[in-house]
Structure formats: C-alpha cells, structure tokens
Amino acid sequence: MGYMIRTVLLLGLLTGLFLFVGNLVGGKTGMIIALILAGVMNFLAYWFSGKIVLAMYGAREIDRSEAPWLHDMVEDLARRANIPKPRIYLVPMEQPNAFATGRGPSDGAVAVTSGILRLLDGDELRGVLAHEIAHIKNRDVLVATMAATIAGAISYLVNMLQWALIFGHPRDEEGNQNPLSLIGSLLLIIITPIIATIIQLAISRSREYLADETGAKISGDPLALARALEKIHYYVHSIPAEVNQGTAHLFIENPLKGEGIWELFSTHPSTEKRIQRLKELARRMGLIY
C-alpha cells in the first residue's frame, strides 16, 4: 500500500507542476492544447506499444509444446495473482533479462531472453516471472502512460515558452504581459523539464519496488527473486545488449542505470536496495530470522 500511495503522491506532484507551469506560461488554453497533444501521442503508444516492443526485440511467442514447464509455471503464477495467463515470448538476446508488456491483465505478455533461461534455476526464474506478472496485475503500463502524458504536456508548455521568448515576451491568453522576467523564463525552461523527468523516473522506481513486493508475495519466495536480481545485475553489465533507451524501463534490470546521485535519473532503483527490501520482506514472512 505504501508504494501505491507514493505513486499517487508523485503523480499528484507531477500534475501540480503541470498546472503551475501551465498557468504561468500558456493560461488555460495553452494547458488544454498541451495536454491534448501529449495525451494523443501517449495513449496511441499505450494501445500499440506492446506489439511494437515485442517486434523491436524480435520476440516470438513460445508454444506450450515447446516448453510445457514454462507455461505451467506462468499459469500457476497467473492463477496466484488472480489474472488471466499472459502470453509468453522469447527474446533472442544473450543478456539475461525479462520484461512485461500489454495494457493490463486481459492483454498481458511476459518476455524472457534466451540468456536468462540459461542463467537462472527454476526458483529464480519463477521469481522473475512473478515480478513481471506483478507489473501486469498492477497495470504499470497505464501508470507509466499517465506519467508520460503529464510530463509530455509540461514539455509542450516549455516549448511554447521558448517560442514566445524568440518572437517576443510571453503573454497570457487575455493578451496581458506575463509577469515572468526573462531570467525567470530561462530558468523555467531549463529547470522544469529536469524536475518533471526526475518525478517521472521516481514513479518508475516506485513501481519497480511494488512489482518486487507483489511478485515476491505471488511466488511466496522473496529470496529467489533476490538471488535472481543479483545474478542478472552482474551479467547485464558484463554482457552488452542493444537496448533502446526508450524501452529500457520495461526490463527487470536496466543496463543504462547509474549509481549514487545518478540514480535520480534511473528508471530502476539500485539492485542492492531491491535485494535488501526483498530480504526484509522475507523476514516479515518468517522465511529467515
């Protein structure tokens, strides 16, 4: 519940930033235009992103006859999560990784790389699949789309301000001169997109924590997921892969993430923190003392 509340608060903060910037820059008309433009682009992506991402990585659907044990594993986890069984795809990639896609439980798909099938044992793979099924159960694609829409609208508003500065001092929809000074406008152009991005990425990290917790409860084995994350983290950074930056947030481990202060600009929390929280969850579940 804590992660859900955090997501709501972060989305509220992002919305508040949009309303604040919109009121200063474009007035009501500018805000509506920016929100419509961002909404159309992101909700088109919401409807078609699943097929696009699977095609981008050359994923093919795995038939039950090819890997009945894998289908049985996913079917059991989906039953435990109380969602329809998602489709299963194989990504021809040596780097061990996995991701989930689809608009929600009725349209879910999980994809695993050939590398992860070779690296993990059965319990560890089950933990990873439970994590991905948790993303589907928690409707994280929808949450990410909402965050991207608001952040995109803020970006459009900042672009409006840039053009206003090029062609004259910005004015509101009634034609009155905007109270922002030139220096204030420039600061707004520079700082606002950074703040919006940080909030958007914080939402993504919060959903990763939630998927870890939900997935661990679905599988009943937080320690198996912790072991899997430790292995994946090591091999992701030693086996390079061509991963589009715009889809890196989908994977269970993001090879583009940074550490320290750069974690603010990462789609994923640090693996060390994720493992620590999973061990704490295992203690609460009475699995370790």
Short mmCIF file of C-alpha atoms in Angstrom, two decimals:
data_model
loop_
_atom_site.label_atom_id
_atom_site.label_comp_id
_atom_site.label_asym_id
_atom_site.label_seq_id
_atom_site.Cartn_x
_atom_site.Cartn_y
_atom_site.Cartn_z
CA MET A 1 0.00 0.00 0.00
CA GLY A 2 2.90 2.35 0.73
CA TYR A 3 4.18 2.16 -2.83
CA MET A 4 0.67 2.80 -4.19
CA ILE A 5 0.36 5.92 -2.01
CA ARG A 6 3.80 7.06 -3.14
CA THR A 7 2.78 6.67 -6.79
CA VAL A 8 -0.39 8.69 -6.23
CA LEU A 9 1.56 11.43 -4.44
CA LEU A 10 4.20 11.58 -7.20
CA LEU A 11 1.51 11.73 -9.90
CA GLY A 12 -0.16 14.50 -7.90
CA LEU A 13 3.14 16.36 -7.67
CA LEU A 14 3.68 16.00 -11.41
CA THR A 15 0.13 17.24 -12.06
CA GLY A 16 0.70 20.19 -9.72
CA LEU A 17 3.87 21.09 -11.62
CA PHE A 18 1.91 20.96 -14.88
CA LEU A 19 -0.81 23.25 -13.51
CA PHE A 20 1.74 25.69 -12.08
CA VAL A 21 3.79 25.92 -15.28
CA GLY A 22 0.67 25.95 -17.46
CA ASN A 23 -0.84 28.85 -15.53
CA LEU A 24 2.38 30.86 -15.87
CA VAL A 25 3.15 30.04 -19.47
CA GLY A 26 0.07 29.28 -21.52
CA GLY A 27 -3.01 30.03 -19.47
CA LYS A 28 -5.99 27.70 -19.67
CA THR A 29 -5.91 27.47 -23.47
CA GLY A 30 -2.23 26.59 -23.55
CA MET A 31 -2.69 23.97 -20.84
CA ILE A 32 -5.54 22.29 -22.70
CA ILE A 33 -3.62 22.26 -26.00
CA ALA A 34 -0.50 20.81 -24.36
CA LEU A 35 -2.49 18.14 -22.50
CA ILE A 36 -4.38 17.10 -25.67
CA LEU A 37 -1.19 16.84 -27.75
CA ALA A 38 0.63 14.82 -25.09
CA GLY A 39 -2.45 12.68 -24.41
CA VAL A 40 -2.96 11.73 -28.05
CA MET A 41 0.68 10.72 -28.52
CA ASN A 42 0.99 8.74 -25.31
CA PHE A 43 -2.34 6.95 -25.46
CA LEU A 44 -1.61 5.86 -29.03
CA ALA A 45 1.60 4.42 -27.59
CA TYR A 46 -0.46 2.85 -24.79
CA TRP A 47 -2.59 0.92 -27.29
CA PHE A 48 0.20 -0.24 -29.60
CA SER A 49 3.40 -0.22 -27.51
CA GLY A 50 3.16 -3.90 -26.60
CA LYS A 51 3.28 -5.13 -30.19
CA ILE A 52 5.91 -2.54 -31.10
CA VAL A 53 8.28 -3.52 -28.27
CA LEU A 54 7.95 -7.25 -28.94
CA ALA A 55 8.64 -6.70 -32.64
CA MET A 56 11.55 -4.36 -31.84
CA TYR A 57 13.38 -7.15 -30.00
CA GLY A 58 12.45 -9.93 -32.42
CA ALA A 59 10.38 -11.72 -29.80
CA ARG A 60 8.47 -14.84 -30.82
CA GLU A 61 5.65 -16.47 -28.90
CA ILE A 62 6.61 -19.74 -27.18
CA ASP A 63 4.19 -22.58 -27.85
CA ARG A 64 3.19 -24.86 -24.97
CA SER A 65 4.57 -27.89 -26.80
CA GLU A 66 7.98 -26.21 -26.93
CA ALA A 67 8.26 -25.50 -23.20
CA PRO A 68 5.35 -27.00 -21.23
CA TRP A 69 7.20 -26.46 -17.91
CA LEU A 70 7.44 -22.72 -18.62
CA HIS A 71 3.74 -22.49 -19.49
CA ASP A 72 2.85 -24.41 -16.33
CA MET A 73 4.99 -22.00 -14.27
CA VAL A 74 3.39 -18.89 -15.76
CA GLU A 75 -0.10 -20.39 -15.50
CA ASP A 76 0.40 -21.14 -11.80
CA LEU A 77 1.73 -17.65 -11.07
CA ALA A 78 -1.10 -16.00 -13.01
CA ARG A 79 -3.62 -18.07 -11.03
CA ARG A 80 -1.99 -16.96 -7.78
CA ALA A 81 -2.13 -13.34 -8.99
CA ASN A 82 -5.79 -13.80 -9.99
CA ILE A 83 -5.24 -12.60 -13.57
CA PRO A 84 -5.57 -14.35 -16.96
CA LYS A 85 -2.47 -16.22 -18.07
CA PRO A 86 -0.28 -13.82 -20.10
CA ARG A 87 1.27 -14.80 -23.42
CA ILE A 88 4.93 -15.92 -23.23
CA TYR A 89 7.62 -14.67 -25.61
CA LEU A 90 11.27 -15.49 -26.18
CA VAL A 91 13.71 -12.69 -26.99
CA PRO A 92 16.86 -13.86 -28.84
CA MET A 93 19.27 -11.97 -26.57
CA GLU A 94 22.30 -13.30 -24.72
CA GLN A 95 21.94 -10.76 -21.94
CA PRO A 96 19.80 -12.21 -19.12
CA ASN A 97 16.71 -10.05 -18.81
CA ALA A 98 12.92 -10.05 -18.91
CA PHE A 99 10.04 -7.64 -19.30
CA ALA A 100 6.26 -7.45 -19.30
CA THR A 101 4.03 -5.54 -21.66
CA GLY A 102 0.37 -5.11 -22.52
CA ARG A 103 -2.35 -2.69 -21.47
CA GLY A 104 -3.49 -4.73 -18.49
CA PRO A 105 -4.35 -8.20 -17.17
CA SER A 106 -6.53 -9.07 -20.18
CA ASP A 107 -3.78 -8.10 -22.63
CA GLY A 108 -0.62 -9.14 -20.80
CA ALA A 109 2.57 -10.67 -22.15
CA VAL A 110 5.83 -11.67 -20.49
CA ALA A 111 9.08 -11.89 -22.43
CA VAL A 112 12.24 -13.65 -21.35
CA THR A 113 15.62 -13.61 -23.07
CA SER A 114 17.44 -16.78 -24.08
CA GLY A 115 20.22 -15.66 -21.72
CA ILE A 116 18.01 -15.61 -18.63
CA LEU A 117 16.68 -19.11 -19.33
CA ARG A 118 20.26 -20.42 -19.28
CA LEU A 119 21.38 -18.41 -16.24
CA LEU A 120 18.67 -18.90 -13.62
CA ASP A 121 17.49 -22.01 -11.85
CA GLY A 122 13.78 -22.84 -11.66
CA ASP A 123 13.03 -20.97 -8.41
CA GLU A 124 14.91 -17.85 -9.55
CA LEU A 125 13.14 -17.79 -12.93
CA ARG A 126 9.82 -18.23 -11.14
CA GLY A 127 10.66 -15.18 -9.02
CA VAL A 128 11.43 -13.11 -12.12
CA LEU A 129 8.23 -14.20 -13.87
CA ALA A 130 6.23 -13.36 -10.75
CA HIS A 131 7.78 -9.86 -10.81
CA GLU A 132 6.71 -9.38 -14.43
CA ILE A 133 3.22 -10.73 -13.76
CA ALA A 134 3.02 -8.23 -10.88
CA HIS A 135 3.65 -5.42 -13.38
CA ILE A 136 0.67 -6.67 -15.40
CA LYS A 137 -1.52 -7.08 -12.32
CA ASN A 138 -0.62 -3.56 -11.10
CA ARG A 139 -1.35 -2.02 -14.53
CA ASP A 140 2.05 -0.37 -14.64
CA VAL A 141 1.85 0.35 -18.38
CA LEU A 142 -1.19 2.54 -17.68
CA VAL A 143 0.58 4.29 -14.77
CA ALA A 144 3.66 4.93 -16.94
CA THR A 145 1.42 6.30 -19.71
CA MET A 146 -0.28 8.72 -17.31
CA ALA A 147 3.09 9.97 -16.05
CA ALA A 148 4.45 10.29 -19.60
CA THR A 149 1.36 12.23 -20.68
CA ILE A 150 1.68 14.82 -17.91
CA ALA A 151 5.46 15.10 -18.38
CA GLY A 152 4.92 15.45 -22.13
CA ALA A 153 2.37 18.22 -21.58
CA ILE A 154 4.90 20.07 -19.43
CA SER A 155 7.43 19.70 -22.23
CA TYR A 156 4.97 21.21 -24.72
CA LEU A 157 4.34 24.15 -22.38
CA VAL A 158 8.07 24.79 -22.05
CA ASN A 159 8.36 24.70 -25.85
CA MET A 160 5.58 27.31 -26.03
CA LEU A 161 7.59 29.48 -23.67
CA GLN A 162 10.72 29.05 -25.80
CA TRP A 163 8.90 30.19 -28.92
CA ALA A 164 7.33 33.07 -27.00
CA LEU A 165 10.79 34.25 -25.97
CA ILE A 166 12.01 34.03 -29.57
CA PHE A 167 9.15 36.07 -31.00
CA GLY A 168 8.52 38.37 -28.05
CA HIS A 169 7.93 38.42 -24.32
CA PRO A 170 5.30 35.80 -23.36
CA ARG A 171 1.73 36.92 -22.81
CA ASP A 172 -1.26 35.10 -21.39
CA GLU A 173 -4.45 34.20 -23.26
CA GLU A 174 -6.01 37.63 -22.47
CA GLY A 175 -3.04 39.36 -24.07
CA ASN A 176 -1.59 40.67 -20.84
CA GLN A 177 2.16 40.62 -20.38
CA ASN A 178 3.37 37.60 -18.46
CA PRO A 179 4.88 38.61 -15.10
CA LEU A 180 7.83 36.27 -15.60
CA SER A 181 11.09 38.08 -16.20
CA LEU A 182 13.40 36.99 -18.98
CA ILE A 183 15.77 35.38 -16.47
CA GLY A 184 12.85 33.66 -14.74
CA SER A 185 11.60 32.36 -18.09
CA LEU A 186 15.01 30.96 -18.97
CA LEU A 187 15.28 29.26 -15.59
CA LEU A 188 11.81 27.80 -16.09
CA ILE A 189 12.83 26.43 -19.48
CA ILE A 190 15.93 24.77 -18.02
CA ILE A 191 14.70 23.53 -14.64
CA THR A 192 11.10 22.46 -15.27
CA PRO A 193 11.82 19.56 -17.69
CA ILE A 194 14.50 18.27 -15.31
CA ILE A 195 12.11 18.30 -12.34
CA ALA A 196 9.37 16.62 -14.43
CA THR A 197 11.81 13.92 -15.56
CA ILE A 198 13.01 13.26 -12.01
CA ILE A 199 9.41 12.87 -10.79
CA GLN A 200 8.52 10.62 -13.75
CA LEU A 201 11.53 8.38 -13.07
CA ALA A 202 10.72 8.31 -9.35
CA ILE A 203 7.30 6.92 -10.29
CA SER A 204 9.02 4.24 -12.38
CA ARG A 205 11.30 3.27 -9.48
CA SER A 206 8.35 3.14 -7.11
CA ARG A 207 6.55 0.73 -9.45
CA GLU A 208 9.65 -1.49 -9.56
CA TYR A 209 9.65 -1.73 -5.78
CA LEU A 210 5.93 -2.52 -5.87
CA ALA A 211 6.44 -5.21 -8.53
CA ASP A 212 9.22 -6.76 -6.43
CA GLU A 213 6.97 -6.89 -3.38
CA THR A 214 3.85 -8.04 -5.24
CA GLY A 215 5.81 -10.61 -7.24
CA ALA A 216 7.51 -11.97 -4.12
CA LYS A 217 4.11 -12.42 -2.46
CA ILE A 218 2.73 -14.10 -5.58
CA SER A 219 5.60 -16.60 -5.74
CA GLY A 220 5.92 -16.88 -1.98
CA ASP A 221 9.71 -16.72 -2.28
CA PRO A 222 11.29 -13.23 -1.99
CA LEU A 223 14.77 -14.74 -1.62
CA ALA A 224 14.57 -16.47 -5.01
CA LEU A 225 13.88 -13.11 -6.67
CA ALA A 226 16.72 -11.54 -4.66
CA ARG A 227 19.14 -14.22 -5.91
CA ALA A 228 17.90 -13.73 -9.47
CA LEU A 229 18.40 -9.96 -9.30
CA GLU A 230 21.95 -10.43 -8.01
CA LYS A 231 22.82 -12.76 -10.89
CA ILE A 232 21.10 -10.63 -13.53
CA HIS A 233 22.78 -7.46 -12.27
CA TYR A 234 26.23 -8.98 -12.69
CA TYR A 235 25.64 -10.40 -16.16
CA VAL A 236 23.70 -7.43 -17.52
CA HIS A 237 26.78 -5.29 -17.01
CA SER A 238 29.15 -7.88 -18.45
CA ILE A 239 27.09 -8.95 -21.48
CA PRO A 240 26.25 -5.90 -23.63
CA ALA A 241 22.95 -5.70 -25.49
CA GLU A 242 21.39 -3.26 -27.91
CA VAL A 243 18.55 -1.89 -25.82
CA ASN A 244 16.58 1.14 -26.96
CA GLN A 245 16.77 3.77 -24.22
CA GLY A 246 13.05 4.49 -24.57
CA THR A 247 12.20 0.88 -23.63
CA ALA A 248 14.93 0.26 -21.03
CA HIS A 249 12.46 0.91 -18.20
CA LEU A 250 10.50 -2.21 -19.17
CA PHE A 251 13.28 -4.65 -18.31
CA ILE A 252 13.68 -6.14 -14.85
CA GLU A 253 17.26 -4.79 -14.84
CA ASN A 254 18.16 -1.59 -16.68
CA PRO A 255 21.70 -1.67 -18.15
CA LEU A 256 21.65 2.11 -18.57
CA LYS A 257 21.13 2.98 -14.94
CA GLY A 258 23.63 4.87 -12.83
CA GLU A 259 24.57 4.75 -9.19
CA GLY A 260 24.71 7.40 -6.46
CA ILE A 261 23.28 10.78 -7.50
CA TRP A 262 22.65 9.43 -10.99
CA GLU A 263 20.07 7.06 -9.53
CA LEU A 264 17.75 10.08 -9.62
CA PHE A 265 17.84 9.77 -13.41
CA SER A 266 17.43 5.99 -13.48
CA THR A 267 14.22 4.11 -14.24
CA HIS A 268 15.16 1.44 -11.67
CA PRO A 269 16.21 1.55 -8.02
CA SER A 270 19.66 0.17 -7.23
CA THR A 271 19.80 -3.62 -7.22
CA GLU A 272 21.36 -3.53 -3.75
CA LYS A 273 18.34 -1.68 -2.34
CA ARG A 274 15.92 -4.03 -4.07
CA ILE A 275 17.66 -7.09 -2.65
CA GLN A 276 17.73 -5.53 0.83
CA ARG A 277 13.96 -4.87 0.72
CA LEU A 278 13.27 -8.39 -0.51
CA LYS A 279 15.26 -9.82 2.42
CA GLU A 280 13.29 -7.60 4.80
CA LEU A 281 10.08 -8.92 3.25
CA ALA A 282 11.34 -12.50 3.71
CA ARG A 283 11.89 -11.76 7.41
CA ARG A 284 8.35 -10.41 7.74
CA MET A 285 7.08 -13.55 6.02
CA GLY A 286 9.00 -15.70 8.53
CA LEU A 287 11.31 -17.20 5.88
CA ILE A 288 14.53 -16.00 7.54
CA TYR A 289 15.33 -14.89 11.08
#
